[in-house]
Amino acid sequence: MTTENNFVIEVDHLTVSYHARPALLDVSINIESDQLVGVIGPNGAGKSTFIKAILGFVKPDVGVVKINGKSAQKAKGEVAYVPQRGAVDWDFPITVEEVALMGRYQQIPWYTSPAARDREAAFEALKMVRMEDFAKRQIGELSGGQQQRVFMGRALAQGSDILLLDEPFAGVDAATERAILEVLERAKQAGKTLVVVHHDLSTAAEYFDKLILIKQRLYAYGPPRLVLREDLLSKVYEGRLRIFSDVLAKEES
Amino acid sequence: MYDLFIAPLTETYFQKALIGGSIVALVAGVVGCLVVLRRMAFLGDALSHAMIAGVAGGYLVMKMLFGLEAHAPGMLLGSLIAAVTTVALISFVARISRVKEDTAIGIMYTGIFALGVVAVSIFRHYIHIDLMHFIMGDILGVADSDLWVSAFTAALVLSVLILFFRHFQIATFDPIMAASIGLPVLFLDYVLTICVSLVVVSAVSMVGVILVVGLLITPAASAYLLSDRLDKMMWLAALFGVTSVIGGLYLCVWLDSAGGGAIMLFCTLQFLVVLLVAPKYGVLARWQRMHNLIPQQQVEDILTTILRYGKPTPMEVIVQYVEQDKGLKKALESMIDDGLLTQAAESFSLTEAGDKEAQKVLKAHRLWEAYLESIGTPKEELHPTAHHLEHISDPNTVDYLDEKLGKPVRDPHGQTIR
Ligand SMILES: Nc1ncnc2c1ncn2[C@@H]1O[C@H](COP(=O)(O)OP(=O)(O)O)[C@@H](O)[C@H]1O
Ligand SMILES: [Mg+2]
């Protein structure tokens, strides 16, 4: 039943908990290929956990995650990932080109060093995100948007068809947000599926083909106009309706 | 000269100390880089303290079962077991109780250290371990067997770290990605812990339980201040480890002091020097940067002066309008470097980016003026007050003022805002 369709990510009855407290509860979702999918929900809703479960980094209590029809634990390297900014040690002694090169590590056998071919691929990836001029910089010496782009370059260097991004737009200015979005759309055009955690409801409808609304449970998955509904949002964002009253207005017009 | 530098080199004890110490310090520096980056420094301390119980246990078992006195491999194995047990206990306690990891580390290593001390004293008739020697180390009395053990350990640990350099790098930097490409992150953690244990065990006989953690982290921390790449950091840390041993040993013979202490003292002084003079992350460099910082306010004043003047602006005009004319030349130069200004003959003009920036400040200035007028500020105070406030020009503030004033088109002097 799973191999005949074009779902690239299949999540079936997924529950993930930390210390007996579920971060995700009974989440089932099938994501089609070639789309830009946004994941929205309040702080602590389990968005990062959802991403980590797709990566196979956290072990589900129950449920299965399948990537291209294979179990997530087996589908190593078919999913590339851009971490949340706060999760990175920006003082780490590593340069931009080395981060991009990490995208190639899976292809390099353990007994050899990265070949010229790998370095070229990494550099190409940096060019795609327009970061080639910063190749020798230490990663802490970049602006927030540039840092985000370096990690996107790394994900592109991996060559995976599925990209997961955890809050790439957090803490960047409007112009940078545009630049990042442009890279995402180009990746989509190149046939990639992108799942992006996003915190800004007011731009969600404009940026994404589909939205996933979660808060521990899955509240909705579908095109923005079906997800950004007042009844759903008020349930998830309890009493903070004012913030997205304009979102709803925008949707209606 | 000869007496100071060459004479000690002819002594066997000094040669052995130099060779043994250098081997240990070199590998400790390399492993120490990962320890520092993973914030595991405390672990080195815990391992060295736990070791005494392992050594006592190993000694006792080998003697009871095989009748072997002070069997070095047996004691080494005992230390390793004690080290790994300590690590396991620490993570167990931290996981199952509300006690946090740092406390768990403190409890476990003092506990196991105490166990070792008590065991050594109870069985003092069977096992002959000099506690003082253990705690302070004895680099000047390095035995040949110690040399072999540390050479073997160093070769093993270095091989593992060099062969799997990329694995350790990525598992330290981004464990989630490491796992996602199929690396055994947890297993790598164990391997690293065992490497650290091996290094600690071989270093304790030279510098002692208390100082061993310094040998692990201080050279690595010095290297951290000087490098932006992990491989370079490891090379430097190895170098600093070796120089600490060489410098420390000379210090020790010149001052006739304890060997381990002299080495760590030299190592720490070395760190302090690096901390002071490191070109990028050093204290002096930082101070220099702060000193060279051009105040944003001055930059903005220069920009708006040129914008208001409307044509290439000579220096004399800028001096009149910019409040702080201290360091004005430097500010202008740095703005040219930043692509905000161009200089032709003795006059300055705005580049496109400079113009955009200037417009932003000017808009803020006019909005602030409009705002000040709306709250009843006397006319003659409008301009000077707004001149100070214009530097508060972040998008949030500007949008707020704009909203609040109902998006005015003209300011109180009749000039256009947008
Ligand atoms: N490593 C962890 N250990 C314990 N609890 C965690 C851990 N990671 C996340 N949580 C908890 O799980 C919930 C979901 O977290 P997360 O997935 O990070 O949410 P989001 O990314 O939507 O803000 C939160 O309540 C958080 O406190
Ligand atoms: Mg998160």
Tab-separated table of C-alpha atoms in Angstrom, chain A residues 104-115 117-118, chain B residues 156 158-170 181-184 187-188 191:
chain	number	residue	atom	x	y	z
A	104	ARG	CA	29.402	15.204	1.343
A	105	TYR	CA	30.604	13.183	4.326
A	106	GLN	CA	28.173	10.379	3.719
A	107	GLN	CA	29.634	9.760	0.275
A	108	ILE	CA	33.223	9.701	1.504
A	109	PRO	CA	34.430	6.285	2.719
A	110	TRP	CA	35.935	6.451	6.203
A	111	TYR	CA	39.425	5.474	5.079
A	112	THR	CA	39.916	8.309	2.582
A	113	SER	CA	40.015	12.077	2.747
A	114	PRO	CA	37.570	14.296	0.883
A	115	ALA	CA	38.536	14.334	-2.805
A	117	ARG	CA	35.341	16.247	-6.464
A	118	ASP	CA	33.774	16.570	-3.007
B	156	LEU	CA	46.143	3.892	19.628
B	158	LEU	CA	45.851	9.119	17.810
B	159	SER	CA	45.101	6.487	15.183
B	160	VAL	CA	41.445	6.414	16.172
B	161	LEU	CA	41.164	10.199	16.165
B	162	ILE	CA	42.949	10.635	12.846
B	163	LEU	CA	41.101	7.835	11.066
B	164	PHE	CA	37.714	8.977	12.290
B	165	PHE	CA	38.419	12.685	12.399
B	166	ARG	CA	35.396	13.589	10.260
B	167	HIS	CA	33.135	11.365	12.325
B	168	PHE	CA	34.145	13.011	15.572
B	169	GLN	CA	33.984	16.458	14.009
B	170	ILE	CA	30.413	16.078	12.789
B	181	ILE	CA	23.511	10.259	7.655
B	182	GLY	CA	23.812	7.041	9.568
B	183	LEU	CA	26.747	7.619	11.904
B	184	PRO	CA	26.578	5.789	15.244
B	187	PHE	CA	28.947	4.673	19.884
B	188	LEU	CA	31.261	7.541	18.922
B	191	VAL	CA	34.757	5.656	21.872
